PDB file of C-alpha atoms in Angstrom:
ATOM      1  CA  GLN J   1      96.668 -23.826 103.026  1.00 53.00           C
ATOM      2  CA  GLN J   2      93.932 -24.029 100.465  1.00 60.00           C
ATOM      3  CA  GLN J   3      91.233 -21.511 101.223  1.00 89.00           C
ATOM      4  CA  VAL J   4      87.973 -20.388  99.780  1.00 95.00           C
ATOM      5  CA  ARG J   5      86.583 -17.137 101.094  1.00 96.00           C
ATOM      6  CA  GLN J   6      83.037 -15.849 100.838  1.00 96.00           C
ATOM      7  CA  SER J   7      81.449 -12.477 101.414  1.00 96.00           C
ATOM      8  CA  PRO J   8      79.277 -11.119 102.743  1.00 97.00           C
ATOM      9  CA  GLN J   9      78.635 -13.406 105.709  1.00 95.00           C
ATOM     10  CA  SER J  10      74.952 -12.486 105.513  1.00 96.00           C
ATOM     11  CA  LEU J  11      72.852 -10.591 102.998  1.00 98.00           C
ATOM     12  CA  THR J  12      69.289  -9.307 103.014  1.00 98.00           C
ATOM     13  CA  VAL J  13      67.495  -8.256  99.843  1.00 98.00           C
ATOM     14  CA  TRP J  14      63.914  -7.457  98.941  1.00 98.00           C
ATOM     15  CA  GLU J  15      61.851  -9.729  96.770  1.00 98.00           C
ATOM     16  CA  GLY J  16      62.576  -8.977  93.107  1.00 98.00           C
ATOM     17  CA  GLU J  17      66.063  -7.584  93.712  1.00 98.00           C
ATOM     18  CA  THR J  18      69.323  -9.133  92.568  1.00 98.00           C
ATOM     19  CA  ALA J  19      71.438 -10.772  95.260  1.00 98.00           C
ATOM     20  CA  ILE J  20      75.188 -10.901  94.658  1.00 98.00           C
ATOM     21  CA  LEU J  21      77.297 -13.387  96.596  1.00 98.00           C
ATOM     22  CA  ASN J  22      81.065 -13.249  96.324  1.00 98.00           C
ATOM     23  CA  CYS J  23      83.763 -15.885  96.486  1.00 98.00           C
ATOM     24  CA  SER J  24      87.552 -15.895  96.108  1.00 98.00           C
ATOM     25  CA  TYR J  25      90.209 -18.570  96.230  1.00 97.00           C
ATOM     26  CA  GLU J  26      93.958 -18.889  96.431  1.00 94.00           C
ATOM     27  CA  ASP J  27      94.992 -22.137  94.801  1.00 91.00           C
ATOM     28  CA  SER J  28      95.446 -21.772  91.048  1.00 91.00           C
ATOM     29  CA  THR J  29      95.017 -25.525  90.550  1.00 89.00           C
ATOM     30  CA  PHE J  30      91.293 -25.275  91.312  1.00 92.00           C
ATOM     31  CA  ASN J  31      89.312 -25.810  88.139  1.00 91.00           C
ATOM     32  CA  TYR J  32      85.727 -26.517  89.174  1.00 92.00           C
ATOM     33  CA  PHE J  33      83.608 -24.231  91.314  1.00 95.00           C
ATOM     34  CA  PRO J  34      80.218 -25.532  92.442  1.00 95.00           C
ATOM     35  CA  TRP J  35      77.774 -23.515  94.495  1.00 97.00           C
ATOM     36  CA  TYR J  36      75.667 -25.368  97.032  1.00 97.00           C
ATOM     37  CA  GLN J  37      72.390 -24.228  98.555  1.00 97.00           C
ATOM     38  CA  GLN J  38      71.428 -25.291 102.052  1.00 96.00           C
ATOM     39  CA  PHE J  39      68.066 -24.850 103.749  1.00 96.00           C
ATOM     40  CA  PRO J  40      67.776 -25.114 107.541  1.00 92.00           C
ATOM     41  CA  GLY J  41      67.726 -28.706 108.747  1.00 90.00           C
ATOM     42  CA  GLU J  42      68.838 -30.102 105.397  1.00 93.00           C
ATOM     43  CA  GLY J  43      72.060 -31.091 103.726  1.00 94.00           C
ATOM     44  CA  PRO J  44      73.599 -28.870 101.041  1.00 96.00           C
ATOM     45  CA  ALA J  45      72.467 -29.447  97.475  1.00 95.00           C
ATOM     46  CA  LEU J  46      74.281 -28.551  94.271  1.00 94.00           C
ATOM     47  CA  LEU J  47      72.775 -25.423  92.738  1.00 97.00           C
ATOM     48  CA  ILE J  48      75.057 -24.555  89.836  1.00 96.00           C
ATOM     49  CA  SER J  49      78.713 -25.032  88.926  1.00 94.00           C
ATOM     50  CA  ILE J  50      81.309 -23.613  86.563  1.00 95.00           C
ATOM     51  CA  SER J  51      84.629 -24.815  85.234  1.00 93.00           C
ATOM     52  CA  SER J  52      87.651 -22.592  84.939  1.00 93.00           C
ATOM     53  CA  VAL J  53      87.474 -22.588  81.136  1.00 94.00           C
ATOM     54  CA  SER J  54      84.278 -20.536  81.261  1.00 96.00           C
ATOM     55  CA  ASP J  55      83.671 -17.021  82.493  1.00 96.00           C
ATOM     56  CA  LYS J  56      79.913 -17.280  82.857  1.00 97.00           C
ATOM     57  CA  LYS J  57      77.368 -19.965  83.609  1.00 97.00           C
ATOM     58  CA  GLU J  58      73.649 -19.315  83.666  1.00 97.00           C
ATOM     59  CA  ASP J  59      70.793 -21.468  84.918  1.00 97.00           C
ATOM     60  CA  GLY J  60      67.491 -19.680  85.126  1.00 97.00           C
ATOM     61  CA  ARG J  61      67.740 -16.912  87.704  1.00 98.00           C
ATOM     62  CA  PHE J  62      71.165 -18.079  88.881  1.00 98.00           C
ATOM     63  CA  THR J  63      74.358 -16.925  87.149  1.00 98.00           C
ATOM     64  CA  ILE J  64      78.001 -17.466  88.038  1.00 98.00           C
ATOM     65  CA  PHE J  65      80.557 -14.920  86.876  1.00 98.00           C
ATOM     66  CA  PHE J  66      84.143 -16.145  86.971  1.00 98.00           C
ATOM     67  CA  ASN J  67      87.360 -14.118  86.792  1.00 97.00           C
ATOM     68  CA  LYS J  68      90.288 -16.510  86.577  1.00 96.00           C
ATOM     69  CA  ARG J  69      92.969 -13.825  86.606  1.00 96.00           C
ATOM     70  CA  GLU J  70      91.699 -12.350  89.864  1.00 97.00           C
ATOM     71  CA  LYS J  71      90.684 -15.749  91.305  1.00 97.00           C
ATOM     72  CA  LYS J  72      87.221 -14.447  92.031  1.00 97.00           C
ATOM     73  CA  LEU J  73      83.719 -15.532  91.251  1.00 98.00           C
ATOM     74  CA  SER J  74      80.255 -14.388  92.130  1.00 98.00           C
ATOM     75  CA  LEU J  75      76.769 -15.846  92.186  1.00 98.00           C
ATOM     76  CA  HIS J  76      73.998 -13.534  91.000  1.00 98.00           C
ATOM     77  CA  ILE J  77      70.419 -14.377  91.885  1.00 98.00           C
ATOM     78  CA  THR J  78      68.065 -12.227  89.859  1.00 98.00           C
ATOM     79  CA  ASP J  79      64.427 -11.597  90.778  1.00 98.00           C
ATOM     80  CA  SER J  80      65.104 -12.969  94.253  1.00 98.00           C
ATOM     81  CA  GLN J  81      62.218 -14.858  95.872  1.00 98.00           C
ATOM     82  CA  PRO J  82      61.530 -15.585  99.559  1.00 97.00           C
ATOM     83  CA  GLY J  83      62.055 -19.255  98.728  1.00 97.00           C
ATOM     84  CA  ASP J  84      65.676 -18.440  97.858  1.00 98.00           C
ATOM     85  CA  SER J  85      66.361 -17.683 101.531  1.00 98.00           C
ATOM     86  CA  ALA J  86      69.087 -20.147 102.439  1.00 97.00           C
ATOM     87  CA  THR J  87      72.810 -20.453 103.050  1.00 97.00           C
ATOM     88  CA  TYR J  88      74.947 -20.537  99.920  1.00 98.00           C
ATOM     89  CA  PHE J  89      78.340 -22.209  99.881  1.00 97.00           C
ATOM     90  CA  CYS J  90      80.981 -21.617  97.275  1.00 97.00           C
ATOM     91  CA  ALA J  91      83.313 -24.578  96.838  1.00 95.00           C
ATOM     92  CA  ALA J  92      86.407 -25.356  94.807  1.00 94.00           C
ATOM     93  CA  SER J  93      87.926 -28.519  93.429  1.00 89.00           C
ATOM     94  CA  ASP J  94      90.987 -29.488  91.430  1.00 84.00           C
ATOM     95  CA  TYR J  95      88.959 -32.100  89.629  1.00 77.00           C
ATOM     96  CA  GLY J  96      91.166 -34.469  87.683  1.00 70.00           C
ATOM     97  CA  GLY J  97      94.204 -33.231  89.525  1.00 63.00           C
ATOM     98  CA  SER J  98      95.546 -34.263  92.900  1.00 57.00           C
ATOM     99  CA  GLY J  99      92.263 -35.288  94.388  1.00 58.00           C
ATOM    100  CA  ASN J 100      88.515 -35.383  94.322  1.00 72.00           C
ATOM    101  CA  LYS J 101      87.863 -33.207  97.313  1.00 84.00           C
ATOM    102  CA  LEU J 102      85.869 -30.040  97.671  1.00 90.00           C
ATOM    103  CA  ILE J 103      87.064 -27.067  99.683  1.00 92.00           C
ATOM    104  CA  PHE J 104      84.090 -25.124 100.991  1.00 94.00           C
ATOM    105  CA  GLY J 105      83.824 -21.492 101.912  1.00 94.00           C
ATOM    106  CA  THR J 106      82.133 -20.462 105.149  1.00 93.00           C
ATOM    107  CA  GLY J 107      78.872 -19.578 103.434  1.00 95.00           C
ATOM    108  CA  THR J 108      76.598 -16.589 102.881  1.00 97.00           C
ATOM    109  CA  LEU J 109      73.248 -16.533 104.640  1.00 96.00           C
ATOM    110  CA  LEU J 110      70.741 -14.971 102.253  1.00 98.00           C
ATOM    111  CA  SER J 111      67.430 -13.604 103.457  1.00 98.00           C
ATOM    112  CA  VAL J 112      64.863 -12.422 100.911  1.00 98.00           C
ATOM    113  CA  LYS J 113      62.148 -10.238 102.356  1.00 97.00           C
ATOM    114  CA  PRO J 114      58.716 -10.173 100.717  1.00 96.00           C
TER     115      PRO J 114
ATOM    116  CA  GLU K   1      64.926 -42.646  94.214  1.00 60.00           C
ATOM    117  CA  ALA K   2      68.659 -42.274  94.720  1.00 55.00           C
ATOM    118  CA  ALA K   3      69.435 -40.904  98.147  1.00 91.00           C
ATOM    119  CA  VAL K   4      71.880 -40.569 100.993  1.00 96.00           C
ATOM    120  CA  THR K   5      70.479 -41.380 104.399  1.00 96.00           C
ATOM    121  CA  GLN K   6      72.063 -40.923 107.797  1.00 97.00           C
ATOM    122  CA  SER K   7      71.366 -42.392 111.209  1.00 96.00           C
ATOM    123  CA  PRO K   8      70.761 -41.324 113.813  1.00 97.00           C
ATOM    124  CA  ARG K   9      69.450 -37.874 112.922  1.00 96.00           C
ATOM    125  CA  SER K  10      70.414 -36.576 116.330  1.00 97.00           C
ATOM    126  CA  LYS K  11      72.368 -37.932 119.241  1.00 97.00           C
ATOM    127  CA  VAL K  12      73.467 -36.870 122.681  1.00 97.00           C
ATOM    128  CA  ALA K  13      76.677 -38.494 123.874  1.00 97.00           C
ATOM    129  CA  VAL K  14      78.771 -38.262 127.018  1.00 97.00           C
ATOM    130  CA  THR K  15      82.360 -37.130 127.017  1.00 97.00           C
ATOM    131  CA  GLY K  16      84.681 -40.107 126.641  1.00 97.00           C
ATOM    132  CA  GLY K  17      81.995 -42.325 125.179  1.00 97.00           C
ATOM    133  CA  LYS K  18      82.036 -44.029 121.794  1.00 97.00           C
ATOM    134  CA  VAL K  19      79.829 -42.703 119.016  1.00 98.00           C
ATOM    135  CA  THR K  20      79.127 -44.249 115.623  1.00 98.00           C
ATOM    136  CA  LEU K  21      77.397 -42.301 112.871  1.00 98.00           C
ATOM    137  CA  SER K  22      76.106 -44.269 109.922  1.00 98.00           C
ATOM    138  CA  CYS K  23      75.554 -43.367 106.286  1.00 98.00           C
ATOM    139  CA  HIS K  24      73.870 -45.334 103.530  1.00 98.00           C
ATOM    140  CA  GLN K  25      73.632 -44.368  99.866  1.00 97.00           C
ATOM    141  CA  THR K  26      71.638 -45.820  97.006  1.00 95.00           C
ATOM    142  CA  ASN K  27      73.296 -43.672  94.328  1.00 91.00           C
ATOM    143  CA  ASN K  28      75.654 -46.475  93.296  1.00 91.00           C
ATOM    144  CA  HIS K  29      78.494 -44.001  93.821  1.00 91.00           C
ATOM    145  CA  ASP K  30      82.045 -45.094  94.496  1.00 91.00           C
ATOM    146  CA  TYR K  31      83.073 -42.006  96.459  1.00 92.00           C
ATOM    147  CA  MET K  32      81.787 -41.163  99.932  1.00 94.00           C
ATOM    148  CA  TYR K  33      82.662 -38.361 102.338  1.00 95.00           C
ATOM    149  CA  TRP K  34      82.176 -37.266 105.930  1.00 97.00           C
ATOM    150  CA  TYR K  35      82.035 -33.554 106.794  1.00 97.00           C
ATOM    151  CA  ARG K  36      81.363 -31.597 109.925  1.00 97.00           C
ATOM    152  CA  GLN K  37      79.607 -28.262 109.914  1.00 96.00           C
ATOM    153  CA  ASP K  38      80.177 -25.597 112.501  1.00 91.00           C
ATOM    154  CA  THR K  39      78.986 -22.039 112.506  1.00 79.00           C
ATOM    155  CA  GLY K  40      81.641 -19.860 110.926  1.00 73.00           C
ATOM    156  CA  HIS K  41      83.583 -22.768 109.449  1.00 79.00           C
ATOM    157  CA  GLY K  42      81.370 -24.015 106.691  1.00 88.00           C
ATOM    158  CA  LEU K  43      81.897 -27.677 105.840  1.00 94.00           C
ATOM    159  CA  ARG K  44      85.169 -29.384 106.646  1.00 94.00           C
ATOM    160  CA  LEU K  45      86.198 -32.788 105.340  1.00 94.00           C
ATOM    161  CA  ILE K  46      86.963 -35.428 107.983  1.00 97.00           C
ATOM    162  CA  HIS K  47      87.412 -38.669 106.041  1.00 96.00           C
ATOM    163  CA  TYR K  48      86.544 -39.926 102.595  1.00 94.00           C
ATOM    164  CA  SER K  49      86.612 -43.155 100.648  1.00 94.00           C
ATOM    165  CA  TYR K  50      87.082 -44.053  97.002  1.00 91.00           C
ATOM    166  CA  VAL K  51      86.230 -47.731  97.320  1.00 92.00           C
ATOM    167  CA  ALA K  52      84.923 -50.250  99.815  1.00 93.00           C
ATOM    168  CA  ASP K  53      87.373 -51.357 102.527  1.00 94.00           C
ATOM    169  CA  SER K  54      89.523 -48.279 102.041  1.00 93.00           C
ATOM    170  CA  THR K  55      89.403 -44.837 103.659  1.00 95.00           C
ATOM    171  CA  GLU K  56      91.449 -41.648 103.379  1.00 94.00           C
ATOM    172  CA  LYS K  57      92.107 -38.847 105.829  1.00 94.00           C
ATOM    173  CA  GLY K  58      90.547 -35.529 105.065  1.00 93.00           C
ATOM    174  CA  ASP K  59      91.478 -32.114 106.389  1.00 91.00           C
ATOM    175  CA  ILE K  60      90.476 -32.631 110.041  1.00 95.00           C
ATOM    176  CA  PRO K  61      90.785 -36.379 110.818  1.00 97.00           C
ATOM    177  CA  ASP K  62      92.070 -36.162 114.391  1.00 97.00           C
ATOM    178  CA  GLY K  63      89.710 -37.840 116.859  1.00 97.00           C
ATOM    179  CA  TYR K  64      87.757 -39.623 114.131  1.00 98.00           C
ATOM    180  CA  LYS K  65      87.916 -42.977 112.407  1.00 98.00           C
ATOM    181  CA  ALA K  66      86.010 -44.128 109.341  1.00 98.00           C
ATOM    182  CA  SER K  67      84.872 -47.482 108.039  1.00 98.00           C
ATOM    183  CA  ARG K  68      83.631 -48.389 104.542  1.00 97.00           C
ATOM    184  CA  PRO K  69      82.474 -52.030 104.705  1.00 97.00           C
ATOM    185  CA  SER K  70      80.589 -51.857 101.390  1.00 96.00           C
ATOM    186  CA  GLN K  71      79.959 -49.469  98.516  1.00 96.00           C
ATOM    187  CA  GLU K  72      76.687 -48.394 100.103  1.00 96.00           C
ATOM    188  CA  ASN K  73      77.772 -47.864 103.701  1.00 98.00           C
ATOM    189  CA  PHE K  74      80.219 -45.477 105.325  1.00 98.00           C
ATOM    190  CA  SER K  75      80.529 -44.969 109.084  1.00 98.00           C
ATOM    191  CA  LEU K  76      82.200 -42.302 111.184  1.00 98.00           C
ATOM    192  CA  ILE K  77      83.481 -43.399 114.580  1.00 98.00           C
ATOM    193  CA  LEU K  78      84.358 -41.240 117.552  1.00 97.00           C
ATOM    194  CA  GLU K  79      86.199 -43.559 119.944  1.00 95.00           C
ATOM    195  CA  LEU K  80      86.420 -41.010 122.758  1.00 97.00           C
ATOM    196  CA  ALA K  81      83.898 -38.250 122.178  1.00 97.00           C
ATOM    197  CA  SER K  82      84.892 -34.777 123.314  1.00 97.00           C
ATOM    198  CA  LEU K  83      83.013 -31.526 123.799  1.00 97.00           C
ATOM    199  CA  SER K  84      84.734 -30.031 120.752  1.00 96.00           C
ATOM    200  CA  GLN K  85      83.127 -32.662 118.540  1.00 97.00           C
ATOM    201  CA  THR K  86      79.675 -31.194 119.074  1.00 97.00           C
ATOM    202  CA  ALA K  87      78.587 -30.319 115.527  1.00 97.00           C
ATOM    203  CA  VAL K  88      76.361 -31.323 112.642  1.00 97.00           C
ATOM    204  CA  TYR K  89      77.837 -34.146 110.571  1.00 98.00           C
ATOM    205  CA  PHE K  90      77.058 -34.679 106.907  1.00 97.00           C
ATOM    206  CA  CYS K  91      77.713 -37.648 104.701  1.00 97.00           C
ATOM    207  CA  ALA K  92      77.921 -37.282 100.939  1.00 96.00           C
ATOM    208  CA  SER K  93      78.503 -39.416  97.890  1.00 94.00           C
ATOM    209  CA  SER K  94      79.696 -38.707  94.367  1.00 91.00           C
ATOM    210  CA  ASP K  95      80.463 -40.389  91.121  1.00 87.00           C
ATOM    211  CA  PRO K  96      84.147 -40.387  90.145  1.00 81.00           C
ATOM    212  CA  SER K  97      83.324 -38.806  86.788  1.00 79.00           C
ATOM    213  CA  SER K  98      81.953 -35.705  88.543  1.00 78.00           C
ATOM    214  CA  SER K  99      83.392 -35.688  92.032  1.00 73.00           C
ATOM    215  CA  TYR K 100      82.714 -31.969  92.404  1.00 78.00           C
ATOM    216  CA  GLU K 101      79.011 -32.799  92.378  1.00 88.00           C
ATOM    217  CA  GLN K 102      78.325 -34.350  95.730  1.00 92.00           C
ATOM    218  CA  TYR K 103      75.002 -35.572  97.073  1.00 93.00           C
ATOM    219  CA  PHE K 104      74.507 -34.910 100.751  1.00 95.00           C
ATOM    220  CA  GLY K 105      72.495 -36.643 103.414  1.00 96.00           C
ATOM    221  CA  PRO K 106      70.233 -34.754 105.853  1.00 95.00           C
ATOM    222  CA  GLY K 107      72.865 -34.574 108.577  1.00 96.00           C
ATOM    223  CA  THR K 108      73.271 -35.831 112.149  1.00 97.00           C
ATOM    224  CA  ARG K 109      73.252 -33.328 114.989  1.00 96.00           C
ATOM    225  CA  LEU K 110      75.683 -34.574 117.643  1.00 97.00           C
ATOM    226  CA  THR K 111      75.823 -33.028 121.090  1.00 97.00           C
ATOM    227  CA  VAL K 112      78.581 -34.145 123.430  1.00 97.00           C
ATOM    228  CA  LEU K 113      77.996 -33.321 127.096  1.00 96.00           C
TER     229      LEU K 113
END
């Protein structure tokens, strides 16, 4: 069964610190890995994504590091702000392959303390 | 502004009753999806659709039906609601050229008593 795993389940950092959220997957056919951010009472929203041909994707304070050989990726949030407090979902897709579905991890609840 | 809207935003239903959740998108997207969210399970795909008048089963379709009468509208139907279907339900849409980028609605909180 296709699975996407995330750790830790919850994470607390101080304002200004770097938060590191981890993700791993099993299916080698996955080739796109979006991260979604969800605030309480809202739907998830795409934050940043990476394809399997890249090992790093940066967008402001958010950076994805991707290790294809180990089937692992991580989201780094530098200079964390209280407004970054949310749940972060790692997802995987075999875009262009057998389907157009996303497989979501169970999420990491990030709390940034001022 | 392009958006995905859902109705109702919350609903209380009785066990064995019929529930219909509605989704409307103005993104002009061909693809639409229904997910449920439960604590500890993340988001799980129930049904999805590539085109109007056609639906596909997702990963957890049992107990749910879907209807896509037009490009803009996608409904999720619980014919006989059960306690285990208490959850938050999200609708999403995407363009075929970037199906990994999905746009989500605000969710419907369903409580089955």
